[in-house]
Amino acid sequence: MNFKYFMPTEVYFGEDVVANNKEVLGPLGKKALVVTGRTSAKNNGSYHDIAAALGELAVDFILFDEVEENPSLETIEKGSRLGKENHVDFVIGIGGGSPMDAGKAMAVLIKNPELDQETIFSGEKFDHLPFVAVATTSGTGSEVTQYSIVTSDKEKIKKNLGQSVFPRVAFVDPKYTYDLPYAITVNTSIDAFTHLVEGYLNTNATVMSDIYGEKGFALFKDCFKGLLNYELDREFRKKVMLASVMGGIQIALNGTSIPHGMGYALTYFKGLPHGLSSGVFTIEFLRSFKNKDKLNRMLDIMEFSSLDELEEVFEKLIHLDLDITEEEIKDYARTFVSNKEKLKNYPEEISFEQILAIYTKSLLK
Ligand code: NAP
Ligand code: ZN
């Protein structure tokens, strides 16, 4: 029953949470760097709400709206330069995981002007400017995690920045997702589900983290129905956003497991969206466990009589069209197992051959 529990983010969940709680931004400083993707934040109302709140508080801000999907270290440096030149006191990341993660990295680089995209990975932990997250997808949970996943073109891979940047405040308003297109809704919902699964069936799982996992699975019982029936109404949006926050808290506590680590190569080399790149391994990951106790509890909560039923749902939601060879798969598997850190959250012994089998069965069906 021993556990450590740490979740320092102040989370505001529900409709109009930015306007109703804007005063929490006041003490963070006089000038903010607002970080977004190219268009969606301006269309879904989130940028407008933040700009209005800052205006009413007389907090000045400067906008960096150039974050691409899977943000590169170059983009992060560019935004950081803008923040340094303007002497900002805090950073607000608005968007899906990409702008939120990029904003977290900028909060570190602005606070430590001597750092650059090489030295930030030295292993040393650095302080950061206060960071505020405004989530506009229901998937990554980045609004409640300390992680920032960045793309290194030099190393040809996506990786964790290795710094700990928990948002000071997270605004989670489902209304920003009401018009999220179906395909992005599926991809990001699968991401949220994989966080729940990988955080739950995890070496670090505790009685506290299981609470989030089990509640998240109960929400997904309905969310899967919404996705399969194209019923993306407000009730669905609220439930999947809540499940996404719960998945985020789970991975903040426990970390993800092997599907996430295995999937980064698919995003980098094949352009597969993040949620699908992990989700494509979920079923084989679940089949790989010898101890089925927790797996069966998870299936019971979602009212699936077997893993095959969950697989049917995944087959309806994920349509892969990957051009990939056995040789490429072997390369990914070799690179993946060469980093033992990536295997430590998997609660049983797992060999290179088993990892290769998960890759092969999932990708060469
Ligand atoms: P994303 O890459 O942030 O955005 C994907 C697309 O969705 C973009 O085209 C974006 O448009 C659009 N979009 C965002 N919100 C929208 C809305 N409300 N309505 C319409 N379109 C919208 O997608 P994501 O899946 O949320 O984030 C993926 C990234 O998060 C990956 O880099 C992944 O590695 C990372 N991640 C981080 C964590 C963590 O704990 N930090 C966990 C999991 C994943 P715009 O570009 O115009 O905004
Ligand atoms: Zn993820």
mmCIF file with all atom_site columns, C-alpha atoms in Angstrom, residues 137-140 177 180-194 220 223-232 236-237 240 273-280 313-320:
data_model
loop_
_atom_site.group_PDB
_atom_site.id
_atom_site.type_symbol
_atom_site.label_atom_id
_atom_site.label_alt_id
_atom_site.label_comp_id
_atom_site.label_asym_id
_atom_site.label_entity_id
_atom_site.label_seq_id
_atom_site.pdbx_PDB_ins_code
_atom_site.Cartn_x
_atom_site.Cartn_y
_atom_site.Cartn_z
_atom_site.occupancy
_atom_site.B_iso_or_equiv
_atom_site.pdbx_formal_charge
_atom_site.auth_seq_id
_atom_site.auth_comp_id
_atom_site.auth_asym_id
_atom_site.auth_atom_id
_atom_site.pdbx_PDB_model_num
ATOM 1  C CA . THR A 1 137 ? -7.568  18.370 -27.775 1.00 0.00 ? 137 THR A CA 1
ATOM 2  C CA . SER A 1 138 ? -8.640  15.500 -25.502 1.00 0.00 ? 138 SER A CA 1
ATOM 3  C CA . GLY A 1 139 ? -5.673  13.292 -25.737 1.00 0.00 ? 139 GLY A CA 1
ATOM 4  C CA . THR A 1 140 ? -2.198  14.082 -24.571 1.00 0.00 ? 140 THR A CA 1
ATOM 5  C CA . THR A 1 177 ? -13.049 20.636 -28.761 1.00 0.00 ? 177 THR A CA 1
ATOM 6  C CA . LEU A 1 180 ? -12.532 19.010 -33.482 1.00 0.00 ? 180 LEU A CA 1
ATOM 7  C CA . PRO A 1 181 ? -12.683 16.992 -36.743 1.00 0.00 ? 181 PRO A CA 1
ATOM 8  C CA . TYR A 1 182 ? -13.563 13.291 -36.466 1.00 0.00 ? 182 TYR A CA 1
ATOM 9  C CA . ALA A 1 183 ? -10.120 11.978 -37.473 1.00 0.00 ? 183 ALA A CA 1
ATOM 10 C CA . ILE A 1 184 ? -8.283  14.136 -34.917 1.00 0.00 ? 184 ILE A CA 1
ATOM 11 C CA . THR A 1 185 ? -10.902 13.185 -32.322 1.00 0.00 ? 185 THR A CA 1
ATOM 12 C CA . VAL A 1 186 ? -10.209 9.484  -32.927 1.00 0.00 ? 186 VAL A CA 1
ATOM 13 C CA . ASN A 1 187 ? -6.423  9.874  -32.879 1.00 0.00 ? 187 ASN A CA 1
ATOM 14 C CA . THR A 1 188 ? -6.378  11.966 -29.719 1.00 0.00 ? 188 THR A CA 1
ATOM 15 C CA . SER A 1 189 ? -8.991  9.818  -27.924 1.00 0.00 ? 189 SER A CA 1
ATOM 16 C CA . ILE A 1 190 ? -6.837  6.767  -28.619 1.00 0.00 ? 190 ILE A CA 1
ATOM 17 C CA . ASP A 1 191 ? -3.885  8.654  -27.152 1.00 0.00 ? 191 ASP A CA 1
ATOM 18 C CA . ALA A 1 192 ? -5.877  9.313  -23.955 1.00 0.00 ? 192 ALA A CA 1
ATOM 19 C CA . PHE A 1 193 ? -6.887  5.650  -23.795 1.00 0.00 ? 193 PHE A CA 1
ATOM 20 C CA . THR A 1 194 ? -3.303  4.445  -24.263 1.00 0.00 ? 194 THR A CA 1
ATOM 21 C CA . PHE A 1 220 ? -14.184 5.155  -22.082 1.00 0.00 ? 220 PHE A CA 1
ATOM 22 C CA . CYS A 1 223 ? -16.504 7.266  -25.266 1.00 0.00 ? 223 CYS A CA 1
ATOM 23 C CA . PHE A 1 224 ? -15.896 4.223  -27.473 1.00 0.00 ? 224 PHE A CA 1
ATOM 24 C CA . LYS A 1 225 ? -19.633 4.113  -28.228 1.00 0.00 ? 225 LYS A CA 1
ATOM 25 C CA . GLY A 1 226 ? -19.576 7.805  -29.194 1.00 0.00 ? 226 GLY A CA 1
ATOM 26 C CA . LEU A 1 227 ? -16.586 7.280  -31.486 1.00 0.00 ? 227 LEU A CA 1
ATOM 27 C CA . LEU A 1 228 ? -18.037 4.191  -33.160 1.00 0.00 ? 228 LEU A CA 1
ATOM 28 C CA . ASN A 1 229 ? -21.463 5.792  -33.671 1.00 0.00 ? 229 ASN A CA 1
ATOM 29 C CA . TYR A 1 230 ? -20.125 9.211  -34.750 1.00 0.00 ? 230 TYR A CA 1
ATOM 30 C CA . GLU A 1 231 ? -21.996 10.748 -31.822 1.00 0.00 ? 231 GLU A CA 1
ATOM 31 C CA . LEU A 1 232 ? -19.549 13.427 -30.793 1.00 0.00 ? 232 LEU A CA 1
ATOM 32 C CA . PHE A 1 236 ? -19.036 12.839 -25.311 1.00 0.00 ? 236 PHE A CA 1
ATOM 33 C CA . ARG A 1 237 ? -16.636 15.817 -25.444 1.00 0.00 ? 237 ARG A CA 1
ATOM 34 C CA . VAL A 1 240 ? -13.318 12.188 -23.231 1.00 0.00 ? 240 VAL A CA 1
ATOM 35 C CA . PRO A 1 273 ? -0.152  10.872 -35.719 1.00 0.00 ? 273 PRO A CA 1
ATOM 36 C CA . HIS A 1 274 ? 0.968   10.417 -32.117 1.00 0.00 ? 274 HIS A CA 1
ATOM 37 C CA . GLY A 1 275 ? -2.180  8.687  -30.800 1.00 0.00 ? 275 GLY A CA 1
ATOM 38 C CA . LEU A 1 276 ? -2.191  6.085  -33.549 1.00 0.00 ? 276 LEU A CA 1
ATOM 39 C CA . SER A 1 277 ? 1.533   5.455  -33.325 1.00 0.00 ? 277 SER A CA 1
ATOM 40 C CA . SER A 1 278 ? 1.107   4.118  -29.776 1.00 0.00 ? 278 SER A CA 1
ATOM 41 C CA . GLY A 1 279 ? -2.448  2.808  -30.222 1.00 0.00 ? 279 GLY A CA 1
ATOM 42 C CA . VAL A 1 280 ? -1.411  0.503  -33.030 1.00 0.00 ? 280 VAL A CA 1
ATOM 43 C CA . VAL A 1 313 ? -13.233 -1.606 -31.491 1.00 0.00 ? 313 VAL A CA 1
ATOM 44 C CA . PHE A 1 314 ? -9.612  -0.770 -32.341 1.00 0.00 ? 314 PHE A CA 1
ATOM 45 C CA . GLU A 1 315 ? -9.974  -2.347 -35.786 1.00 0.00 ? 315 GLU A CA 1
ATOM 46 C CA . LYS A 1 316 ? -12.969 -0.141 -36.503 1.00 0.00 ? 316 LYS A CA 1
ATOM 47 C CA . LEU A 1 317 ? -11.174 3.010  -35.345 1.00 0.00 ? 317 LEU A CA 1
ATOM 48 C CA . ILE A 1 318 ? -7.617  2.566  -36.648 1.00 0.00 ? 318 ILE A CA 1
ATOM 49 C CA . HIS A 1 319 ? -7.099  2.164  -40.389 1.00 0.00 ? 319 HIS A CA 1
ATOM 50 C CA . LEU A 1 320 ? -3.399  1.872  -41.065 1.00 0.00 ? 320 LEU A CA 1
#
